[in-house]
Coordinates of C-alpha atoms in Angstrom, one line a residue:
M12 CA -128.0 4.2 -6.6
H13 CA -128.9 7.9 -7.3
R14 CA -127.9 8.8 -3.8
A15 CA -124.4 7.2 -4.4
L16 CA -124.1 9.1 -7.7
S17 CA -124.9 12.3 -6.1
R18 CA -122.3 11.8 -3.4
L19 CA -119.7 11.2 -6.1
A20 CA -120.8 14.3 -7.9
V21 CA -120.5 16.4 -4.7
A22 CA -117.0 15.0 -4.1
A23 CA -116.0 15.8 -7.7
L24 CA -117.3 19.3 -7.3
V25 CA -115.3 19.8 -4.1
L26 CA -112.1 18.5 -5.8
S27 CA -112.6 20.7 -8.8
L28 CA -113.0 23.8 -6.6
G29 CA -109.9 23.0 -4.7
C30 CA -107.7 22.2 -7.7
S31 CA -107.2 25.4 -9.6
D32 CA -104.5 25.9 -12.2
D33 CA -102.4 27.5 -9.5
S34 CA -102.5 24.5 -7.3
F35 CA -101.4 22.3 -10.2
K36 CA -98.5 24.6 -10.9
R37 CA -97.4 24.4 -7.3
N38 CA -96.7 20.7 -7.9
E39 CA -94.6 21.5 -11.0
P40 CA -90.9 22.3 -10.7
R41 CA -89.9 25.8 -10.0
L42 CA -86.5 27.5 -10.4
E43 CA -85.2 30.2 -8.0
L44 CA -81.8 31.8 -8.5
V45 CA -80.2 33.0 -5.3
A46 CA -76.6 34.4 -5.1
Y47 CA -74.1 32.0 -3.6
L48 CA -72.0 33.9 -1.0
D49 CA -69.8 31.4 0.8
G50 CA -66.2 32.5 0.4
Q51 CA -67.1 34.9 -2.5
S52 CA -66.0 38.6 -2.7
Y53 CA -68.6 40.2 -5.0
A54 CA -68.7 44.0 -5.2
A55 CA -72.5 43.8 -4.9
V56 CA -75.4 41.4 -5.1
D57 CA -79.1 42.1 -5.8
D58 CA -81.3 38.9 -5.6
A59 CA -84.4 40.9 -6.6
T60 CA -82.9 41.5 -10.1
R61 CA -80.7 38.4 -10.0
T62 CA -77.6 40.5 -10.4
I63 CA -74.0 39.8 -9.3
N64 CA -71.4 42.5 -9.6
L65 CA -68.0 40.8 -9.6
G66 CA -66.1 44.1 -9.2
E67 CA -62.5 44.2 -10.5
V68 CA -61.2 41.1 -12.2
P69 CA -57.6 41.0 -13.6
V70 CA -57.2 40.4 -17.3
F71 CA -56.1 36.8 -17.9
A72 CA -57.7 35.6 -14.7
T73 CA -61.1 34.0 -14.0
K74 CA -63.7 34.9 -11.4
W75 CA -67.0 33.1 -11.0
A76 CA -70.5 34.5 -10.5
I77 CA -72.3 31.8 -8.7
W78 CA -76.0 31.2 -8.0
K79 CA -77.9 28.5 -6.1
M80 CA -80.4 27.0 -8.5
V81 CA -83.1 26.1 -6.0
N82 CA -86.0 23.7 -6.7
D83 CA -88.3 23.9 -3.8
T84 CA -90.9 21.5 -5.1
R85 CA -91.5 17.8 -5.1
Q86 CA -90.8 17.4 -8.8
P87 CA -87.4 17.2 -10.5
L88 CA -86.3 20.3 -12.3
K89 CA -84.6 20.0 -15.7
V90 CA -82.1 22.7 -16.8
F91 CA -81.5 22.2 -20.5
A92 CA -79.0 24.9 -21.2
V93 CA -77.4 28.1 -20.0
T94 CA -76.6 30.6 -22.7
Y95 CA -75.7 34.3 -23.0
G96 CA -77.9 37.0 -24.2
D97 CA -76.5 40.6 -24.5
T98 CA -72.8 40.7 -23.7
V99 CA -70.2 43.4 -23.5
G100 CA -66.6 42.2 -23.4
V101 CA -64.8 38.8 -23.7
R102 CA -64.4 36.1 -22.4
W103 CA -67.7 34.9 -21.0
N104 CA -66.9 31.2 -20.8
E105 CA -69.2 28.3 -20.8
A106 CA -71.4 28.1 -17.7
R107 CA -71.0 25.1 -15.5
W108 CA -72.9 23.4 -12.6
V109 CA -71.9 21.4 -9.5
D110 CA -73.7 19.6 -6.7
P111 CA -72.6 21.5 -3.6
A112 CA -72.6 18.3 -1.6
K113 CA -69.9 16.9 -3.7
V114 CA -67.3 19.7 -3.8
D115 CA -64.0 19.6 -1.9
D116 CA -63.9 23.3 -1.1
P117 CA -67.2 25.1 -0.6
N118 CA -65.4 28.5 -1.0
R119 CA -64.2 27.5 -4.4
P120 CA -66.8 25.1 -5.7
F121 CA -65.7 25.4 -9.3
R122 CA -62.0 24.8 -8.7
G123 CA -62.5 21.4 -10.4
G124 CA -64.3 22.9 -13.4
G125 CA -67.8 21.6 -12.8
Q126 CA -70.2 19.9 -15.3
A127 CA -71.5 21.1 -18.6
F128 CA -75.3 21.5 -18.9
E129 CA -77.8 19.6 -18.9
A130 CA -78.7 19.2 -15.2
T131 CA -81.6 17.6 -13.3
I132 CA -82.1 19.1 -9.9
P133 CA -83.9 16.7 -7.6
A134 CA -87.0 17.6 -5.6
Y135 CA -86.3 20.1 -2.8
G136 CA -82.7 20.2 -4.1
A137 CA -80.2 22.9 -5.1
Y138 CA -77.3 22.9 -7.5
L139 CA -74.8 25.6 -8.1
L140 CA -74.6 27.6 -11.4
G141 CA -71.2 29.1 -12.1
V142 CA -70.6 31.8 -14.7
P143 CA -66.8 32.2 -15.4
Y144 CA -65.7 35.6 -16.4
A145 CA -62.2 35.7 -17.9
P146 CA -61.6 39.2 -19.4
L147 CA -59.1 39.7 -22.2
A148 CA -59.3 43.5 -22.0
E149 CA -59.8 46.2 -19.5
G150 CA -63.2 47.9 -19.2
E151 CA -66.7 47.7 -17.9
H152 CA -68.3 44.4 -19.0
R153 CA -71.7 42.8 -18.7
A154 CA -73.6 39.7 -19.6
V155 CA -77.2 38.5 -19.5
V156 CA -77.3 34.8 -18.4
R157 CA -80.3 32.8 -19.8
V158 CA -81.3 29.6 -18.0
E159 CA -83.5 27.4 -20.1
S160 CA -85.5 24.9 -18.1
N161 CA -88.9 23.2 -17.5
A162 CA -89.6 25.5 -14.6
A163 CA -93.3 26.4 -14.2
N164 CA -92.4 30.0 -13.1
A165 CA -90.6 30.7 -16.4
V166 CA -92.9 33.2 -18.2
D167 CA -94.4 31.5 -21.3
G168 CA -91.5 29.0 -21.2
A169 CA -88.9 31.8 -21.8
P170 CA -85.5 31.4 -20.1
I171 CA -85.1 32.8 -16.6
E172 CA -82.5 35.6 -16.8
A173 CA -79.7 36.8 -14.5
I174 CA -77.1 39.5 -14.9
V175 CA -73.3 39.6 -14.3
T176 CA -71.3 42.9 -14.3
A177 CA -67.6 43.3 -13.8
K178 CA -64.6 45.5 -14.6
G179 CA -61.5 44.1 -16.3
V180 CA -58.3 45.5 -14.9
Y181 CA -54.7 44.8 -16.0
T182 CA -52.3 43.3 -13.5
G183 CA -50.1 41.0 -15.7
E184 CA -50.4 38.5 -18.5
P185 CA -49.4 34.9 -19.4
D186 CA -46.0 34.4 -21.0
I187 CA -45.4 31.3 -23.1
E188 CA -42.0 29.6 -23.4
I189 CA -41.2 26.7 -25.7
E190 CA -38.4 24.3 -24.6
Y191 CA -36.9 21.3 -26.4
N192 CA -33.4 19.9 -26.8
S193 CA -31.5 22.8 -25.3
Y194 CA -33.6 25.5 -27.0
H195 CA -35.7 28.1 -25.0
G196 CA -37.7 30.6 -26.9
P197 CA -39.0 32.1 -29.0
N198 CA -36.8 35.1 -29.0
P199 CA -39.1 38.2 -29.6
A200 CA -36.2 40.2 -31.1
S201 CA -35.4 37.7 -33.9
D202 CA -38.2 35.2 -34.1
C203 CA -41.4 37.3 -33.9
V204 CA -43.2 39.8 -36.2
D205 CA -46.3 41.9 -36.4
V206 CA -48.5 39.5 -38.3
D207 CA -51.7 41.5 -38.4
T208 CA -49.9 44.9 -38.8
D209 CA -51.5 46.4 -35.7
G210 CA -48.3 47.6 -34.2
I211 CA -48.0 44.5 -31.8
V212 CA -45.5 41.7 -32.4
D213 CA -47.7 38.7 -32.3
G214 CA -46.5 35.9 -34.6
C215 CA -43.4 33.9 -34.1
A216 CA -41.5 31.5 -36.4
I217 CA -38.6 29.7 -34.7
P218 CA -35.7 29.7 -37.2
V219 CA -34.8 26.4 -38.9
G220 CA -31.4 26.5 -37.3
S221 CA -33.2 26.1 -33.9
A222 CA -35.5 23.3 -35.1
L223 CA -36.7 20.6 -32.9
D224 CA -34.2 18.1 -34.2
F225 CA -34.4 14.3 -33.6
G226 CA -31.1 13.9 -35.3
N227 CA -30.3 10.6 -37.0
I228 CA -32.8 7.8 -36.1
G229 CA -32.1 4.2 -37.1
L230 CA -34.0 2.8 -40.0
G231 CA -37.4 1.6 -38.9
E232 CA -36.7 2.9 -35.3
T233 CA -38.6 5.6 -33.4
G234 CA -37.0 8.7 -32.0
T235 CA -38.5 10.7 -29.1
V236 CA -38.1 14.3 -28.1
R237 CA -39.8 16.1 -25.2
L238 CA -41.5 19.3 -26.0
I239 CA -42.3 21.6 -23.0
L240 CA -44.9 24.4 -23.1
R241 CA -44.3 26.7 -20.1
N242 CA -46.1 29.6 -18.6
K243 CA -43.4 32.0 -17.3
A244 CA -45.9 34.5 -15.8
E245 CA -45.4 35.6 -12.2
C246 CA -48.6 37.6 -11.5
T247 CA -49.1 38.3 -7.9
A248 CA -52.3 37.4 -5.9
Y249 CA -55.3 39.7 -6.3
P250 CA -58.0 40.1 -3.6
G251 CA -61.1 38.1 -4.3
V252 CA -59.7 36.2 -7.2
D253 CA -58.7 32.5 -7.1
A254 CA -54.9 32.7 -7.3
C255 CA -54.8 29.6 -9.4
S256 CA -56.6 31.4 -12.2
L257 CA -54.2 34.4 -12.4
C258 CA -52.4 34.8 -15.7
G259 CA -53.3 31.3 -16.8
L260 CA -52.0 30.4 -20.3
T261 CA -54.7 28.8 -22.5
V262 CA -53.7 26.8 -25.6
A263 CA -56.7 26.8 -27.9
K264 CA -57.7 27.1 -31.5
D265 CA -57.6 30.7 -32.8
E266 CA -60.0 31.3 -35.7
A267 CA -58.2 34.6 -36.4
R268 CA -55.0 32.7 -37.1
Q269 CA -54.6 29.1 -38.2
N270 CA -57.4 27.6 -36.0
I271 CA -55.1 24.7 -35.0
G272 CA -54.5 25.1 -31.3
L273 CA -51.7 22.6 -31.0
G274 CA -50.9 20.4 -34.0
F275 CA -49.1 20.1 -37.3
K276 CA -49.4 22.7 -40.0
P277 CA -51.4 21.3 -42.9
G278 CA -49.3 20.0 -45.7
T279 CA -46.1 19.6 -43.5
N280 CA -46.7 16.1 -42.1
D281 CA -49.0 14.3 -44.6
A282 CA -47.1 11.0 -44.2
G283 CA -47.6 11.1 -40.5
L284 CA -44.0 10.3 -39.7
F285 CA -44.1 12.8 -36.8
E286 CA -46.7 12.4 -34.1
F287 CA -47.5 13.3 -30.5
A288 CA -47.6 10.5 -28.0
G289 CA -50.9 11.1 -26.2
S290 CA -53.7 13.6 -26.6
T291 CA -53.1 17.2 -27.7
A292 CA -56.8 18.1 -27.6
T293 CA -57.4 21.8 -27.0
P294 CA -58.3 23.9 -25.1
F295 CA -56.1 23.3 -22.1
D296 CA -54.7 25.6 -19.5
I297 CA -51.2 26.0 -18.1
L298 CA -51.4 27.7 -14.7
Q299 CA -48.4 29.8 -13.6
R300 CA -46.0 27.9 -11.4
N301 CA -46.7 27.7 -7.7
V302 CA -48.5 31.0 -7.3
D303 CA -50.3 29.3 -4.5
P304 CA -49.4 25.9 -3.0
S305 CA -53.0 24.7 -3.2
C306 CA -52.9 25.1 -7.0
N307 CA -50.3 22.3 -7.3
A308 CA -49.2 23.8 -10.6
S309 CA -45.9 23.1 -12.2
G310 CA -46.3 25.9 -14.7
E311 CA -45.7 23.6 -17.7
V312 CA -47.0 20.8 -19.9
R313 CA -44.6 18.1 -21.1
L314 CA -45.4 16.5 -24.4
L315 CA -43.6 13.6 -26.1
L316 CA -43.1 13.9 -29.8
N317 CA -42.2 10.8 -31.9
F318 CA -40.4 10.4 -35.2
K319 CA -41.1 7.1 -36.9
A320 CA -38.1 6.7 -39.2
P321 CA -38.8 5.0 -42.5
T322 CA -36.8 1.9 -43.6
Q323 CA -35.1 4.0 -46.3
E324 CA -32.6 6.7 -45.6
G325 CA -33.7 10.3 -46.0
A326 CA -34.3 13.7 -44.3
Y327 CA -37.8 14.7 -43.2
S328 CA -39.5 17.8 -41.7
A329 CA -42.7 19.2 -40.5
T330 CA -44.0 22.3 -38.6
I331 CA -45.8 22.4 -35.3
V332 CA -48.3 25.3 -34.6
V333 CA -49.0 26.5 -31.1
E334 CA -51.8 29.0 -30.6
S335 CA -52.5 30.6 -27.1
N336 CA -53.8 33.6 -25.3
D337 CA -50.3 35.0 -24.8
P338 CA -50.9 38.6 -26.1
D339 CA -47.3 38.9 -27.4
E340 CA -46.8 35.4 -28.9
P341 CA -50.3 34.1 -29.7
L342 CA -49.0 32.1 -32.7
I343 CA -45.7 30.1 -32.7
E344 CA -44.5 27.9 -35.5
I345 CA -41.8 25.3 -34.5
P346 CA -39.8 23.6 -37.3
V347 CA -39.3 19.9 -36.8
R348 CA -36.8 17.6 -38.5
G349 CA -35.4 14.1 -38.4
A350 CA -33.3 11.9 -40.5
A351 CA -33.6 8.1 -41.1
R352 CA -30.1 6.7 -41.1
N353 CA -28.4 3.5 -40.2
A354 CA -27.1 5.5 -37.2
P355 CA -25.5 4.4 -33.9
I356 CA -27.8 4.1 -30.9
A357 CA -27.0 6.0 -27.6
I358 CA -27.8 4.0 -24.5
A359 CA -27.6 6.2 -21.3
K360 CA -28.3 4.8 -17.8
F361 CA -27.1 5.1 -14.3
R362 CA -23.8 3.6 -13.5
A363 CA -24.4 0.4 -11.5
I364 CA -22.2 -1.1 -8.8
D365 CA -19.3 -3.1 -10.2
P366 CA -18.9 -6.4 -8.4
L367 CA -15.4 -6.7 -9.7
N368 CA -14.6 -3.2 -8.4
P369 CA -17.0 -2.5 -5.5
T370 CA -15.1 0.8 -4.5
A371 CA -15.9 2.4 -7.9
P372 CA -18.5 5.1 -7.8
Y373 CA -22.1 4.3 -8.7
T374 CA -25.6 5.7 -8.3
N375 CA -28.7 4.0 -6.7
P376 CA -31.6 5.6 -8.6
T377 CA -33.9 5.3 -5.6
D378 CA -31.6 7.3 -3.4
I379 CA -30.5 10.5 -5.1
E380 CA -30.1 13.5 -2.7
P381 CA -28.9 17.1 -3.1
L382 CA -25.2 17.9 -2.7
E383 CA -24.1 14.5 -4.0
R384 CA -22.5 13.4 -7.3
V385 CA -24.6 11.3 -9.7
Y386 CA -23.0 8.8 -12.1
F387 CA -23.9 7.6 -15.6
D388 CA -22.8 4.9 -18.0
G389 CA -22.9 5.0 -21.8
R390 CA -20.9 1.8 -22.5
D391 CA -24.0 -0.1 -23.8
S392 CA -24.3 2.3 -26.8
Y393 CA -23.8 0.4 -30.1
D394 CA -23.7 0.7 -33.9
P395 CA -26.2 -1.4 -35.8
V396 CA -23.6 -2.1 -38.4
D397 CA -21.8 -4.3 -35.9
P398 CA -23.7 -4.3 -32.6
G399 CA -21.2 -6.6 -30.8
N400 CA -18.2 -4.4 -31.5
P401 CA -17.9 -1.5 -28.9
A402 CA -15.0 -0.1 -31.0
R403 CA -17.6 1.1 -33.5
I404 CA -18.5 3.9 -31.1
A405 CA -15.8 6.5 -31.5
A406 CA -17.0 9.5 -29.4
F407 CA -19.4 10.4 -26.6
Q408 CA -21.0 13.7 -25.4
W409 CA -23.1 14.2 -22.3
E410 CA -25.4 17.1 -21.5
V411 CA -27.6 18.1 -18.5
V412 CA -30.6 19.3 -20.5
E413 CA -33.1 19.8 -17.7
Y414 CA -32.6 21.0 -14.1
P415 CA -34.6 23.0 -11.5
V416 CA -35.5 26.6 -12.1
G417 CA -32.8 28.9 -10.6
T418 CA -30.0 26.3 -10.6
D419 CA -26.5 27.7 -10.9
T420 CA -25.2 25.3 -13.6
G421 CA -21.6 26.4 -12.8
M422 CA -21.9 24.2 -9.7
F423 CA -22.5 21.0 -11.7
Q424 CA -18.7 20.3 -11.8
P425 CA -19.1 17.8 -14.6
Q426 CA -16.6 15.0 -15.1
G427 CA -16.2 12.8 -18.2
Q428 CA -18.5 14.8 -20.5
L429 CA -16.7 13.3 -23.6
S430 CA -16.2 9.8 -22.3
S431 CA -18.4 6.7 -21.8
L432 CA -18.6 7.4 -18.0
F433 CA -20.1 10.7 -16.8
S434 CA -20.9 12.4 -13.5
F435 CA -22.0 15.8 -12.1
W436 CA -22.8 17.3 -8.8
L437 CA -26.4 18.1 -7.7
P438 CA -26.6 21.5 -6.1
V439 CA -30.4 21.6 -5.5
A440 CA -33.3 19.3 -5.1
G441 CA -35.7 18.9 -8.1
H442 CA -36.1 17.3 -11.5
Y443 CA -33.1 16.6 -13.8
E444 CA -32.6 15.0 -17.2
V445 CA -29.3 13.9 -18.9
K446 CA -28.8 13.3 -22.6
L447 CA -26.1 11.2 -24.3
T448 CA -25.0 11.6 -28.0
V449 CA -22.6 9.2 -29.6
W450 CA -20.7 9.0 -33.0
N451 CA -19.6 5.9 -34.8
V452 CA -16.2 5.5 -36.5
D453 CA -17.8 6.8 -39.8
G454 CA -18.7 10.1 -38.1
L455 CA -22.4 9.3 -38.1
Q456 CA -24.2 10.8 -35.0
S457 CA -26.9 9.2 -32.9
G458 CA -30.4 10.7 -32.6
D459 CA -32.5 11.8 -29.7
T460 CA -34.3 8.7 -28.5
E461 CA -35.8 7.6 -25.3
S462 CA -32.8 5.4 -24.6
A463 CA -30.4 8.4 -24.9
R464 CA -31.9 10.2 -21.9
V465 CA -32.1 9.6 -18.2
A466 CA -34.6 11.6 -16.1
F467 CA -34.6 11.5 -12.4
D468 CA -35.7 13.5 -9.3
C469 CA -33.2 14.6 -6.7
I470 CA -35.1 14.2 -3.4
P471 CA -33.9 15.5 0.0
G472 CA -33.5 12.7 2.6
D473 CA -34.0 15.0 5.5
A474 CA -37.5 15.4 7.0
L475 CA -37.3 19.2 6.6
H476 CA -35.3 20.8 3.7
V477 CA -35.4 24.5 3.0
Q478 CA -33.8 25.8 -0.2
L479 CA -32.9 29.3 -1.3
V480 CA -31.9 30.4 -4.8
W481 CA -31.9 33.8 -6.4
D482 CA -31.6 35.3 -9.9
N483 CA -28.6 37.6 -9.5
A484 CA -24.9 36.6 -9.7
T485 CA -23.6 39.9 -8.3
N486 CA -25.0 39.8 -4.7
D487 CA -25.2 37.7 -1.6
Q488 CA -28.5 36.6 -0.2
D489 CA -28.5 34.7 3.1
L490 CA -30.9 32.0 4.3
H491 CA -32.0 32.1 8.0
M492 CA -34.3 29.8 10.0
T493 CA -35.2 30.4 13.6
L494 CA -36.7 28.2 16.2
A495 CA -39.4 30.7 16.6
N496 CA -41.1 29.3 19.7
Q497 CA -37.8 29.8 21.6
D498 CA -36.5 33.1 20.1
D499 CA -37.4 34.7 16.8
R500 CA -34.7 37.3 16.6
V501 CA -32.8 37.2 13.3
C502 CA -29.1 36.4 13.8
N503 CA -29.6 35.5 17.5
Q504 CA -27.3 32.7 18.5
P505 CA -28.1 29.9 19.1
W506 CA -31.8 30.2 17.9
D507 CA -31.1 31.2 14.3
C508 CA -29.4 28.8 11.9
H509 CA -27.5 31.0 9.4
W510 CA -24.1 31.6 8.0
L511 CA -22.6 32.7 11.4
N512 CA -24.2 29.8 13.2
R513 CA -24.4 26.9 10.6
R514 CA -24.8 24.0 13.0
P515 CA -26.5 25.2 16.2
V516 CA -27.5 22.8 18.9
W517 CA -31.2 23.5 19.6
F518 CA -31.8 20.2 21.4
S519 CA -29.0 18.9 23.7
S520 CA -30.3 15.4 23.3
S521 CA -28.5 15.2 20.0
A522 CA -25.1 16.3 18.6
S523 CA -24.6 19.2 16.3
G524 CA -26.2 18.6 12.9
V525 CA -27.8 15.4 14.0
G526 CA -31.5 14.5 14.6
P527 CA -33.5 17.6 15.5
N528 CA -30.5 20.0 15.1
P529 CA -30.3 22.0 11.9
T530 CA -27.5 22.4 9.4
L531 CA -26.8 25.1 6.8
D532 CA -24.8 23.3 4.2
I533 CA -23.6 26.2 2.0
D534 CA -23.0 29.8 2.6
D535 CA -23.0 30.9 -1.1
T536 CA -21.5 34.3 -1.4
N537 CA -20.9 34.1 -5.1
G538 CA -24.5 34.7 -6.2
L539 CA -27.5 32.6 -7.4
G540 CA -27.3 30.0 -4.5
P541 CA -28.3 27.5 -3.4
E542 CA -28.3 27.7 0.3
N543 CA -30.0 24.8 2.1
I544 CA -31.0 24.2 5.7
N545 CA -31.8 20.6 6.7
I546 CA -33.2 18.9 9.8
D547 CA -33.1 15.1 9.9
S548 CA -36.0 14.7 12.4
P549 CA -37.5 18.0 13.7
E550 CA -38.9 18.3 17.2
P551 CA -42.4 19.8 17.5
G552 CA -42.3 23.5 17.2
T553 CA -42.4 26.5 14.8
Y554 CA -39.5 27.1 12.4
R555 CA -39.5 30.5 10.7
V556 CA -37.8 31.1 7.4
Y557 CA -36.1 34.4 6.5
V558 CA -34.0 35.7 3.6
H559 CA -31.5 38.6 4.2
Y560 CA -30.1 40.7 1.3
F561 CA -26.6 40.8 2.8
G562 CA -24.9 42.9 0.1
D563 CA -24.2 43.6 -3.5
F564 CA -20.8 43.1 -5.1
N565 CA -21.3 46.1 -7.4
I566 CA -20.0 48.9 -5.3
G567 CA -22.4 51.8 -5.1
A568 CA -25.2 49.8 -6.8
V569 CA -28.1 47.7 -5.5
S570 CA -29.5 45.1 -7.9
P571 CA -33.2 44.1 -7.4
T572 CA -33.1 40.4 -6.8
R573 CA -35.8 37.7 -7.2
N574 CA -35.5 35.2 -4.3
T575 CA -37.1 31.8 -4.4
I576 CA -37.7 29.7 -1.3
R577 CA -38.7 26.0 -1.7
I578 CA -39.7 23.9 1.3
Y579 CA -39.7 20.2 1.3
I580 CA -41.3 17.9 3.9
H581 CA -40.3 14.2 3.9
G582 CA -38.9 14.7 0.3
Q583 CA -42.0 16.3 -1.1
Q584 CA -42.0 20.0 -2.2
V585 CA -44.9 21.6 -0.3
A586 CA -44.3 25.2 -0.9
E587 CA -42.5 27.7 -3.2
Y588 CA -42.5 31.4 -2.6
R589 CA -40.9 34.2 -4.6
R590 CA -40.3 37.9 -3.8
T591 CA -38.0 40.6 -5.2
L592 CA -35.9 42.4 -2.7
T593 CA -34.9 45.9 -3.9
V594 CA -33.1 47.3 -0.8
E595 CA -29.7 46.2 0.4
K596 CA -29.9 44.7 4.0
A597 CA -33.6 43.9 3.5
V598 CA -35.0 41.0 5.4
W599 CA -37.9 39.0 4.0
A600 CA -40.0 37.0 6.5
V601 CA -41.2 34.2 4.3
A602 CA -43.1 31.5 6.1
D603 CA -43.5 29.3 9.2
V604 CA -43.0 25.5 9.2
T605 CA -45.1 24.0 12.0
W606 CA -43.9 20.6 13.1
L607 CA -46.3 18.3 14.9
A608 CA -45.7 15.5 17.4
D609 CA -46.8 12.9 14.9
G610 CA -43.8 13.7 12.7
S611 CA -45.8 15.7 10.1
G612 CA -45.5 19.3 9.3
F613 CA -47.2 22.1 7.3
V614 CA -46.3 25.5 6.0
T615 CA -48.0 28.9 6.5
P616 CA -46.9 32.0 4.7
Y617 CA -45.8 34.9 6.9
P618 CA -48.6 37.6 7.0
S619 CA -48.3 39.8 3.9
D620 CA -47.3 43.5 4.1
A621 CA -48.4 44.3 0.5
S622 CA -51.1 43.2 -1.8
G623 CA -50.1 40.3 -3.9
Q624 CA -46.8 39.7 -2.0
I625 CA -45.8 36.7 0.1
G626 CA -44.5 37.6 3.6
A627 CA -43.2 41.0 4.9
V628 CA -40.0 43.0 4.4
G629 CA -37.9 44.9 7.0
V630 CA -34.3 46.2 7.1
M631 CA -31.5 44.8 9.3
Q632 CA -28.3 46.7 8.8
S633 CA -26.0 44.2 10.5
C634 CA -26.2 40.5 11.5
S635 CA -25.0 40.2 15.1
S636 CA -26.1 38.4 18.3
P637 CA -28.3 38.7 20.4
G638 CA -30.2 39.4 17.2
W639 CA -32.6 41.7 15.4
T640 CA -36.4 41.7 16.0
F641 CA -38.5 41.7 12.9
P642 CA -40.8 44.8 12.9

């Protein structure tokens, strides 16, 4: 008995000697912060002091300082919060975390935004901590990052600290545009003022004459208007910064102004007759359009606004407030109005095939391609006073209210704008919207309702479709596409499809313009474009796209011209590239389309010759065969 007790006492003594406080702590969770380097372009890193120097970061862009939060113990580690201590500069945005095993792109782990803290890091696990720096001003900036956790190596339970340094530099800024009905604005010259008297025009009130107007909405009916918020910025790529974050427009509450973000000004919509369809929660970002194909950014947000007309006639109004980080127009007020009237109802739709007149033109809404005419029908419009009497509708008016950026509207060639049947020609692929307004015999006008509009996408039917448009009506830009794996000389015949060789035969197995052989459909010498090259079914190979600044119609002058190339594969836009050509006879090497044996293809930008620019530029004085070799 005593012998057994003594053995137990010895064992306990051995255990007590071997289990110091330090050994217990080794079994508690620990947090180590190690700079995450994959795909990052920091100016400097010091793991000893947990410091990341981001280097230069453009104002209105975001760059992430990223650490691995390593828990090299067998106990879970809880991170309760990540806050900032001493900071210099704004904006140090909310820190986020991700599980690196669950990100799509390890080089840009926070492209999807990440998770807000708290986080529990499993035993022997590691999560990523991202600190987003989005400067609003130039200068040297710094932040102390404080990680609050249950880590045993946190001194007296204090947060473990890290440091981020960076330099804000100016390369461009977001540029907001408001669109509704046929209005685009605001107009800085007439709509905007210096609200805070600091010498900068920063507050805009759109005039009542340009109000977002529903028009006359039938008693008890609902009118609908689309409000578009657009970021018109065209900031070029910057080394080491995710292109998708460049010049991003952020719509958010601004405490220095009305602290609304996006919503109705208090006191202007108390009855709730006007409302947004869907969420308008802020903040939200509007990335600039197609700065990089991987961003998949349209450059705009489309919102639906409803007006619920009362059952009694009357005129109603409200004011929408938009606050953003646009430095010139951070506050915009939009007047809104609508009238409840026993008004006629406009019904717009595609014109269907007429079985009694099968040769009459019509449109199949599932098969709308560029360079075709599209047909509409307003004959179902009616007046509630006598719905069955078509004679109550006395007048019609059609408008094309939305169309792709860069479209030359002079090419629409509209027919029947003031009749019940309307059509127009589609010069380029992209999104369009048509609006119908009608009047009854009493002169009462219909309102802007969902039934009065027809929205559709014009989709190329060819497997490969390349489109060129430009922003100057006084010069001639030419689209070229070579079969580069055969001969890449510009203007070489037959291996360059261009204005002198519009239907080359690249593959003798098919006729000109058929199958794998390309076609240039328009040589637009009148400015703006479009010019399109199509291939029905490309053969495997490399197709290189060029733009040539052929000449300017203003004798003795050269107008800098912004060219836009859009590339569609199997009807889907996969790339959009822009570059300004400033020299007559300049040639812009834009991109390669690589076509594979399985019928798929992908686009690669031509190597850049200047920071932030797509492709490279040379000068070709004349276009003649056997062609000119790009430098």
